[in-house]
Each structure stands twice: as structure tokens, then as C-alpha cells.
PDB file of C-alpha atoms in Angstrom:
ATOM      1  CA  UNK A  29      -6.468  -0.141  -7.944  1.00 49.00           C
ATOM      2  CA  UNK A  30      -3.212  -1.139  -9.635  1.00 51.00           C
ATOM      3  CA  UNK A  31      -2.905   1.176 -12.646  1.00 55.00           C
ATOM      4  CA  UNK A  32       0.438   2.909 -12.414  1.00 65.00           C
ATOM      5  CA  UNK A  33       3.515   1.750 -14.215  1.00 76.00           C
ATOM      6  CA  UNK A  34       6.961   1.336 -12.755  1.00 82.00           C
ATOM      7  CA  UNK A  35      10.179   0.978 -14.536  1.00 85.00           C
ATOM      8  CA  UNK A  36      12.219  -1.081 -14.388  1.00 89.00           C
ATOM      9  CA  UNK A  37      10.392  -4.098 -13.135  1.00 87.00           C
ATOM     10  CA  UNK A  38      13.625  -5.479 -11.667  1.00 91.00           C
ATOM     11  CA  UNK A  39      16.910  -3.914 -10.847  1.00 94.00           C
ATOM     12  CA  UNK A  40      20.129  -5.480  -9.679  1.00 95.00           C
ATOM     13  CA  UNK A  41      23.048  -3.394  -8.582  1.00 96.00           C
ATOM     14  CA  UNK A  42      26.230  -3.614  -6.522  1.00 97.00           C
ATOM     15  CA  UNK A  43      26.397  -2.291  -3.004  1.00 97.00           C
ATOM     16  CA  UNK A  44      27.386   1.323  -2.989  1.00 97.00           C
ATOM     17  CA  UNK A  45      25.855   2.153  -6.393  1.00 97.00           C
ATOM     18  CA  UNK A  46      22.764   4.338  -6.805  1.00 97.00           C
ATOM     19  CA  UNK A  47      19.422   2.892  -7.743  1.00 97.00           C
ATOM     20  CA  UNK A  48      16.831   4.771  -9.698  1.00 97.00           C
ATOM     21  CA  UNK A  49      13.272   3.700 -10.144  1.00 96.00           C
ATOM     22  CA  UNK A  50      10.618   5.458 -12.188  1.00 95.00           C
ATOM     23  CA  UNK A  51       6.836   5.679 -11.911  1.00 93.00           C
ATOM     24  CA  UNK A  52       4.333   6.995 -14.450  1.00 93.00           C
ATOM     25  CA  UNK A  53       0.681   7.748 -13.873  1.00 90.00           C
ATOM     26  CA  UNK A  54      -2.274   8.922 -15.947  1.00 87.00           C
ATOM     27  CA  UNK A  55      -4.335  11.562 -14.320  1.00 86.00           C
ATOM     28  CA  UNK A  56      -4.050  14.592 -12.026  1.00 90.00           C
ATOM     29  CA  UNK A  57      -2.926  13.844  -8.470  1.00 91.00           C
ATOM     30  CA  UNK A  58      -2.979  15.352  -5.030  1.00 90.00           C
ATOM     31  CA  UNK A  59       0.180  13.528  -4.096  1.00 91.00           C
ATOM     32  CA  UNK A  60       2.419  10.574  -4.946  1.00 92.00           C
ATOM     33  CA  UNK A  61       3.792   8.169  -2.409  1.00 92.00           C
ATOM     34  CA  UNK A  62       6.604   5.719  -2.435  1.00 93.00           C
ATOM     35  CA  UNK A  63       6.540   2.490  -0.417  1.00 92.00           C
ATOM     36  CA  UNK A  64       8.932  -0.286   0.278  1.00 92.00           C
ATOM     37  CA  UNK A  65       8.051  -3.924   0.868  1.00 88.00           C
ATOM     38  CA  UNK A  66      10.312  -6.638   2.106  1.00 86.00           C
ATOM     39  CA  UNK A  67       9.448 -10.182   1.203  1.00 80.00           C
ATOM     40  CA  UNK A  68       6.564 -11.479   3.260  1.00 76.00           C
ATOM     41  CA  UNK A  69       5.971  -8.123   4.858  1.00 80.00           C
ATOM     42  CA  UNK A  70       3.560  -5.251   4.383  1.00 82.00           C
ATOM     43  CA  UNK A  71       4.272  -1.951   2.685  1.00 85.00           C
ATOM     44  CA  UNK A  72       6.267   0.603   4.625  1.00 87.00           C
ATOM     45  CA  UNK A  73       5.743   4.306   3.678  1.00 87.00           C
ATOM     46  CA  UNK A  74       8.966   6.034   2.525  1.00 92.00           C
ATOM     47  CA  UNK A  75       8.111   9.488   1.111  1.00 93.00           C
ATOM     48  CA  UNK A  76       5.025  11.452   0.139  1.00 91.00           C
ATOM     49  CA  UNK A  77       5.457  14.247  -2.387  1.00 93.00           C
ATOM     50  CA  UNK A  78       2.674  16.684  -3.085  1.00 92.00           C
ATOM     51  CA  UNK A  79       1.669  17.799  -6.493  1.00 94.00           C
ATOM     52  CA  UNK A  80       3.105  21.327  -5.914  1.00 94.00           C
ATOM     53  CA  UNK A  81       6.500  19.874  -4.933  1.00 95.00           C
ATOM     54  CA  UNK A  82       9.222  18.922  -7.359  1.00 97.00           C
ATOM     55  CA  UNK A  83      11.775  17.252  -5.173  1.00 97.00           C
ATOM     56  CA  UNK A  84      11.952  15.750  -1.785  1.00 95.00           C
ATOM     57  CA  UNK A  85      14.765  14.221   0.266  1.00 94.00           C
ATOM     58  CA  UNK A  86      14.754  11.757   3.161  1.00 93.00           C
ATOM     59  CA  UNK A  87      18.190  10.387   4.155  1.00 95.00           C
ATOM     60  CA  UNK A  88      19.480   8.498   1.236  1.00 97.00           C
ATOM     61  CA  UNK A  89      16.268   8.834  -0.635  1.00 97.00           C
ATOM     62  CA  UNK A  90      15.531  11.492  -3.211  1.00 97.00           C
ATOM     63  CA  UNK A  91      12.155  11.725  -4.982  1.00 97.00           C
ATOM     64  CA  UNK A  92      11.327  13.913  -7.920  1.00 98.00           C
ATOM     65  CA  UNK A  93       7.946  14.666  -9.382  1.00 97.00           C
ATOM     66  CA  UNK A  94       7.191  16.016 -12.853  1.00 97.00           C
ATOM     67  CA  UNK A  95       3.489  16.621 -13.111  1.00 95.00           C
ATOM     68  CA  UNK A  96       3.795  17.742 -16.728  1.00 95.00           C
ATOM     69  CA  UNK A  97       5.140  14.342 -17.664  1.00 95.00           C
ATOM     70  CA  UNK A  98       3.094  12.598 -15.007  1.00 94.00           C
ATOM     71  CA  UNK A  99       6.152  10.826 -13.723  1.00 95.00           C
ATOM     72  CA  UNK A 100       8.146  10.386 -10.585  1.00 96.00           C
ATOM     73  CA  UNK A 101      11.548   8.903  -9.784  1.00 97.00           C
ATOM     74  CA  UNK A 102      12.921   7.430  -6.557  1.00 97.00           C
ATOM     75  CA  UNK A 103      16.724   7.551  -6.194  1.00 98.00           C
ATOM     76  CA  UNK A 104      18.447   5.485  -3.510  1.00 97.00           C
ATOM     77  CA  UNK A 105      22.066   6.650  -3.126  1.00 97.00           C
ATOM     78  CA  UNK A 106      24.935   4.570  -1.797  1.00 97.00           C
ATOM     79  CA  UNK A 107      22.801   1.460  -1.774  1.00 97.00           C
ATOM     80  CA  UNK A 108      23.131  -1.225   0.849  1.00 97.00           C
ATOM     81  CA  UNK A 109      22.272  -4.868   0.872  1.00 96.00           C
ATOM     82  CA  UNK A 110      19.532  -4.082   3.300  1.00 95.00           C
ATOM     83  CA  UNK A 111      17.821  -1.914   0.650  1.00 96.00           C
ATOM     84  CA  UNK A 112      16.935  -5.119  -1.228  1.00 95.00           C
ATOM     85  CA  UNK A 113      13.157  -5.041  -1.444  1.00 94.00           C
ATOM     86  CA  UNK A 114      10.248  -4.206  -3.715  1.00 91.00           C
ATOM     87  CA  UNK A 115       9.389  -0.507  -4.230  1.00 93.00           C
ATOM     88  CA  UNK A 116       5.977   0.748  -5.113  1.00 91.00           C
ATOM     89  CA  UNK A 117       4.644   4.133  -6.074  1.00 92.00           C
ATOM     90  CA  UNK A 118       1.028   5.062  -5.359  1.00 90.00           C
ATOM     91  CA  UNK A 119      -0.908   8.038  -6.590  1.00 89.00           C
ATOM     92  CA  UNK A 120      -3.632   9.806  -4.664  1.00 84.00           C
ATOM     93  CA  UNK A 121      -5.614  11.139  -7.476  1.00 81.00           C
ATOM     94  CA  UNK A 122      -7.882  14.190  -7.608  1.00 80.00           C
ATOM     95  CA  UNK A 123     -11.396  12.613  -7.392  1.00 71.00           C
ATOM     96  CA  UNK A 124     -10.412  10.189  -4.633  1.00 68.00           C
ATOM     97  CA  UNK A 125      -8.957   7.274  -6.561  1.00 72.00           C
ATOM     98  CA  UNK A 126      -5.837   5.648  -5.126  1.00 74.00           C
ATOM     99  CA  UNK A 127      -3.619   3.601  -7.435  1.00 80.00           C
ATOM    100  CA  UNK A 128      -0.481   1.522  -7.020  1.00 79.00           C
ATOM    101  CA  UNK A 129       2.250   0.961  -9.497  1.00 80.00           C
ATOM    102  CA  UNK A 130       3.301  -2.578 -10.327  1.00 78.00           C
ATOM    103  CA  UNK A 131       6.473  -2.280  -8.286  1.00 86.00           C
ATOM    104  CA  UNK A 132      10.263  -2.523  -8.910  1.00 91.00           C
ATOM    105  CA  UNK A 133      12.145  -5.350  -7.377  1.00 91.00           C
ATOM    106  CA  UNK A 134      15.584  -4.110  -6.264  1.00 95.00           C
ATOM    107  CA  UNK A 135      18.437  -6.453  -5.430  1.00 95.00           C
ATOM    108  CA  UNK A 136      21.521  -4.967  -3.946  1.00 96.00           C
ATOM    109  CA  UNK A 137      24.524  -7.352  -4.211  1.00 96.00           C
ATOM    110  CA  UNK A 138      26.993  -7.129  -1.294  1.00 94.00           C
TER     111      UNK A 138
ATOM    112  CA  UNK B  11      -4.336 -10.977 -14.250  1.00 60.00           C
ATOM    113  CA  UNK B  12      -4.924 -11.743 -10.606  1.00 66.00           C
ATOM    114  CA  UNK B  13      -7.703  -9.724  -8.978  1.00 86.00           C
ATOM    115  CA  UNK B  14      -8.502  -8.852  -5.420  1.00 91.00           C
ATOM    116  CA  UNK B  15     -11.940  -7.658  -4.514  1.00 93.00           C
ATOM    117  CA  UNK B  16     -13.239  -5.847  -1.411  1.00 95.00           C
ATOM    118  CA  UNK B  17     -16.725  -5.643  -0.177  1.00 95.00           C
ATOM    119  CA  UNK B  18     -18.331  -3.348   0.507  1.00 95.00           C
ATOM    120  CA  UNK B  19     -16.785  -0.500  -1.407  1.00 92.00           C
ATOM    121  CA  UNK B  20     -18.612   2.069   0.649  1.00 93.00           C
ATOM    122  CA  UNK B  21     -20.113   1.808   4.107  1.00 95.00           C
ATOM    123  CA  UNK B  22     -21.873   4.350   6.324  1.00 95.00           C
ATOM    124  CA  UNK B  23     -22.748   3.286   9.741  1.00 94.00           C
ATOM    125  CA  UNK B  24     -23.707   4.706  13.190  1.00 95.00           C
ATOM    126  CA  UNK B  25     -21.309   5.110  15.964  1.00 95.00           C
ATOM    127  CA  UNK B  26     -21.135   2.021  18.132  1.00 95.00           C
ATOM    128  CA  UNK B  27     -21.952  -0.490  15.461  1.00 95.00           C
ATOM    129  CA  UNK B  28     -19.548  -3.027  13.965  1.00 96.00           C
ATOM    130  CA  UNK B  29     -18.580  -3.131  10.350  1.00 97.00           C
ATOM    131  CA  UNK B  30     -17.117  -6.152   8.485  1.00 97.00           C
ATOM    132  CA  UNK B  31     -14.983  -5.739   5.349  1.00 97.00           C
ATOM    133  CA  UNK B  32     -14.188  -8.601   3.173  1.00 96.00           C
ATOM    134  CA  UNK B  33     -11.059  -9.100   1.040  1.00 96.00           C
ATOM    135  CA  UNK B  34     -11.087 -11.846  -1.502  1.00 95.00           C
ATOM    136  CA  UNK B  35      -8.569 -13.103  -3.988  1.00 92.00           C
ATOM    137  CA  UNK B  36     -10.623 -14.079  -6.953  1.00 90.00           C
ATOM    138  CA  UNK B  37      -8.405 -16.351  -9.089  1.00 86.00           C
ATOM    139  CA  UNK B  38      -5.516 -17.271  -6.856  1.00 86.00           C
ATOM    140  CA  UNK B  39      -4.725 -18.496  -3.420  1.00 88.00           C
ATOM    141  CA  UNK B  40      -3.145 -15.817  -1.224  1.00 86.00           C
ATOM    142  CA  UNK B  41      -0.472 -16.958   1.162  1.00 80.00           C
ATOM    143  CA  UNK B  42      -0.634 -13.674   2.990  1.00 88.00           C
ATOM    144  CA  UNK B  43      -2.990 -10.739   3.090  1.00 92.00           C
ATOM    145  CA  UNK B  44      -2.283  -7.275   4.438  1.00 92.00           C
ATOM    146  CA  UNK B  45      -4.718  -4.678   5.781  1.00 95.00           C
ATOM    147  CA  UNK B  46      -3.983  -0.966   5.467  1.00 94.00           C
ATOM    148  CA  UNK B  47      -5.813   2.229   6.341  1.00 94.00           C
ATOM    149  CA  UNK B  48      -5.453   5.615   4.804  1.00 87.00           C
ATOM    150  CA  UNK B  49      -6.605   9.051   5.906  1.00 82.00           C
ATOM    151  CA  UNK B  50      -7.358  11.684   3.272  1.00 79.00           C
ATOM    152  CA  UNK B  51      -4.287  12.844   1.400  1.00 75.00           C
ATOM    153  CA  UNK B  52      -2.049  10.756   3.613  1.00 80.00           C
ATOM    154  CA  UNK B  53      -0.078   7.633   3.096  1.00 80.00           C
ATOM    155  CA  UNK B  54      -1.173   4.084   3.739  1.00 84.00           C
ATOM    156  CA  UNK B  55      -0.540   2.754   7.170  1.00 89.00           C
ATOM    157  CA  UNK B  56      -0.056  -1.003   7.567  1.00 90.00           C
ATOM    158  CA  UNK B  57      -2.461  -2.306  10.202  1.00 94.00           C
ATOM    159  CA  UNK B  58      -1.842  -6.026  10.225  1.00 93.00           C
ATOM    160  CA  UNK B  59      -0.523  -8.994   8.393  1.00 91.00           C
ATOM    161  CA  UNK B  60      -2.838 -11.954   7.998  1.00 89.00           C
ATOM    162  CA  UNK B  61      -1.801 -15.571   7.223  1.00 85.00           C
ATOM    163  CA  UNK B  62      -4.406 -18.244   6.548  1.00 81.00           C
ATOM    164  CA  UNK B  63      -5.093 -20.319   9.624  1.00 80.00           C
ATOM    165  CA  UNK B  64      -3.165 -18.282  12.071  1.00 82.00           C
ATOM    166  CA  UNK B  65      -3.652 -15.229  14.129  1.00 86.00           C
ATOM    167  CA  UNK B  66      -2.922 -11.897  12.442  1.00 91.00           C
ATOM    168  CA  UNK B  67       0.134  -9.921  13.310  1.00 91.00           C
ATOM    169  CA  UNK B  68      -0.770  -6.355  14.289  1.00 94.00           C
ATOM    170  CA  UNK B  69       1.483  -3.341  13.827  1.00 91.00           C
ATOM    171  CA  UNK B  70       2.396  -1.256  16.891  1.00 90.00           C
ATOM    172  CA  UNK B  71      -0.466   1.084  17.889  1.00 91.00           C
ATOM    173  CA  UNK B  72      -3.195  -0.919  16.225  1.00 94.00           C
ATOM    174  CA  UNK B  73      -5.759  -2.354  18.658  1.00 93.00           C
ATOM    175  CA  UNK B  74      -6.329  -5.975  17.899  1.00 92.00           C
ATOM    176  CA  UNK B  75      -9.528  -6.022  19.853  1.00 94.00           C
ATOM    177  CA  UNK B  76     -10.853  -3.032  17.900  1.00 96.00           C
ATOM    178  CA  UNK B  77      -9.831  -4.336  14.440  1.00 96.00           C
ATOM    179  CA  UNK B  78     -10.591  -8.069  14.347  1.00 95.00           C
ATOM    180  CA  UNK B  79      -8.977  -9.882  11.483  1.00 94.00           C
ATOM    181  CA  UNK B  80     -10.010 -13.393  10.416  1.00 90.00           C
ATOM    182  CA  UNK B  81      -8.270 -15.339   7.592  1.00 87.00           C
ATOM    183  CA  UNK B  82     -10.485 -18.305   7.253  1.00 82.00           C
ATOM    184  CA  UNK B  83      -9.230 -19.475   3.852  1.00 88.00           C
ATOM    185  CA  UNK B  84      -6.575 -18.891   1.271  1.00 88.00           C
ATOM    186  CA  UNK B  85      -8.952 -16.648  -0.628  1.00 92.00           C
ATOM    187  CA  UNK B  86     -10.784 -14.677   2.126  1.00 93.00           C
ATOM    188  CA  UNK B  87      -9.703 -12.376   4.901  1.00 93.00           C
ATOM    189  CA  UNK B  88     -12.106 -10.173   6.848  1.00 95.00           C
ATOM    190  CA  UNK B  89     -11.503  -7.036   8.885  1.00 97.00           C
ATOM    191  CA  UNK B  90     -14.202  -6.181  11.466  1.00 97.00           C
ATOM    192  CA  UNK B  91     -14.096  -2.698  12.927  1.00 97.00           C
ATOM    193  CA  UNK B  92     -15.811  -3.248  16.290  1.00 96.00           C
ATOM    194  CA  UNK B  93     -17.832  -0.496  17.984  1.00 96.00           C
ATOM    195  CA  UNK B  94     -16.906   1.949  15.246  1.00 96.00           C
ATOM    196  CA  UNK B  95     -16.466   5.624  16.094  1.00 96.00           C
ATOM    197  CA  UNK B  96     -16.175   8.644  13.862  1.00 95.00           C
ATOM    198  CA  UNK B  97     -12.323   8.561  14.188  1.00 94.00           C
ATOM    199  CA  UNK B  98     -12.406   5.142  12.543  1.00 95.00           C
ATOM    200  CA  UNK B  99     -13.621   6.726   9.376  1.00 94.00           C
ATOM    201  CA  UNK B 100     -11.007   6.007   6.826  1.00 93.00           C
ATOM    202  CA  UNK B 101     -10.200   4.231   3.628  1.00 93.00           C
ATOM    203  CA  UNK B 102      -9.250   0.573   4.195  1.00 95.00           C
ATOM    204  CA  UNK B 103      -7.261  -1.311   1.636  1.00 93.00           C
ATOM    205  CA  UNK B 104      -6.280  -4.968   1.543  1.00 94.00           C
ATOM    206  CA  UNK B 105      -3.595  -6.649  -0.513  1.00 91.00           C
ATOM    207  CA  UNK B 106      -2.845 -10.247  -1.192  1.00 89.00           C
ATOM    208  CA  UNK B 107       0.419 -11.925  -2.078  1.00 84.00           C
ATOM    209  CA  UNK B 108       0.973 -15.147  -3.844  1.00 75.00           C
ATOM    210  CA  UNK B 109       4.222 -17.034  -4.387  1.00 63.00           C
ATOM    211  CA  UNK B 110       4.946 -17.538  -7.984  1.00 54.00           C
ATOM    212  CA  UNK B 111       7.916 -18.874  -9.947  1.00 47.00           C
ATOM    213  CA  UNK B 112       9.302 -15.348  -9.993  1.00 49.00           C
ATOM    214  CA  UNK B 113       8.836 -14.828  -6.296  1.00 56.00           C
ATOM    215  CA  UNK B 114       6.094 -12.981  -4.511  1.00 64.00           C
ATOM    216  CA  UNK B 115       3.590 -10.911  -6.337  1.00 72.00           C
ATOM    217  CA  UNK B 116       1.282  -8.477  -4.636  1.00 75.00           C
ATOM    218  CA  UNK B 117      -2.207  -7.453  -5.703  1.00 84.00           C
ATOM    219  CA  UNK B 118      -4.251  -4.618  -4.137  1.00 86.00           C
ATOM    220  CA  UNK B 119      -7.917  -4.489  -3.597  1.00 90.00           C
ATOM    221  CA  UNK B 120      -9.943  -1.415  -4.619  1.00 88.00           C
ATOM    222  CA  UNK B 121     -10.435  -0.296  -1.047  1.00 91.00           C
ATOM    223  CA  UNK B 122     -13.405   0.227   1.264  1.00 94.00           C
ATOM    224  CA  UNK B 123     -14.452   3.738   2.399  1.00 93.00           C
ATOM    225  CA  UNK B 124     -15.851   3.757   5.922  1.00 95.00           C
ATOM    226  CA  UNK B 125     -17.799   6.672   7.302  1.00 94.00           C
ATOM    227  CA  UNK B 126     -18.959   6.466  10.837  1.00 95.00           C
ATOM    228  CA  UNK B 127     -21.579   9.023  11.847  1.00 95.00           C
TER     229      UNK B 127
END
């Protein structure tokens, strides 16, 4: 169930900078979801974007979806040290399969 | 690469019965395992965190007496849905983490679909 790809695998930025993570997938989807995971903790849902949506915002988070390129991006603006975590995308594919990306490890340096 | 398996992949049961789902890390020792449930076309919801040899930590709103979690070894965690009802029908996914030289790595199981009639 881990077949998506995320880019980059690791990202280190200064506090206040923006962080962009990308996710690519392979087949048609119902929706794409982004999750965050702090070390030693479970996944926490951030945003769900449906296949007919192109962009979605939630606070400092902005998610885009390009179904023609089968890719999505997660932008965290004005990053904070507390944003340090791993970020995963997951695709809910037509046909019922659910796949996770490999994750991007984000480090925000105070 | 590391693999996490779940058994069974599909289960249909009658209302009132209990269902056990197994999550195994096949080629590594998992320091922590997580259990999630997902309703159709919705996001995963974390149910509980399971550490080997200790009681599971349940998320708010998850009934620990309803969803029994046992983490008997570093390669096996089980989730038992007790006295299942139709509203428990869902997709249950486990994940396992292992500490490596690069930090923690997480691996997901393929999920178990539960249908309670």
C-alpha cells in the first residue's frame, strides 16, 4: 500500500521560509490526502482534495492537484519550528485501492 | 524493502460477533504500530498507538473496550473489534515504525475491509 512517490525525501529550511513538497501517483483517484506525522506519533490528517478540485487552502497550508500530471503539491507558508515532521500524501484510487507516498521529512530550523 | 502484512484482507461478519485483525512486520522489528480506520472517500483516522509490551494509547473518541489492541511482540499487533455492529464497517489500516540509522521509517499494511451485516 506504499506506491506513491514524494519529492523531496528530506527538506531543511529556515523558520519563516516556505516549504513545498510534491507527490506523484499512477492511476485515477477519487481524492488525495495529505498527512503529517511527528516522530513517534501517528498520522494526523491535514487536507483532503477531491479529484475535481484544483486547489485547497487550510490556514498556512495550500494544496494543489493536477490530475493530468497525476501530481499534487503541499505548500506550507511562513514555516515554524513546530512544522518539523514527516509529511505523507495518500491517494484514494478509483477501484478502492489506498496508497501512501514515501513521505517527506521536513526540518524547520529556528 | 520492509513489508507489513495484515490478515485478513477482507472479513464479513454478523452483528454481535468479534473480529480480530492481525498486523505483522515481516522482516523487521516494529518499535511502534499504529491503527487507523477509514470510511469510504474519507481520510484516515488514527485510532490508537501500540507499543510492544505496554497498553495501547487510544485517541479521543475511540472506545478502548470496543477496539482491543494487543501488541504481544515486536512483529505482531492485533486489533479486535468486539461485538461488531454495522457502523463498525470500515477499512482498517495498520502501520509499523522502526528506528533506523536515518531515524524512524514508517511502513503501511495493505488494510483490512470489515463489513458487518
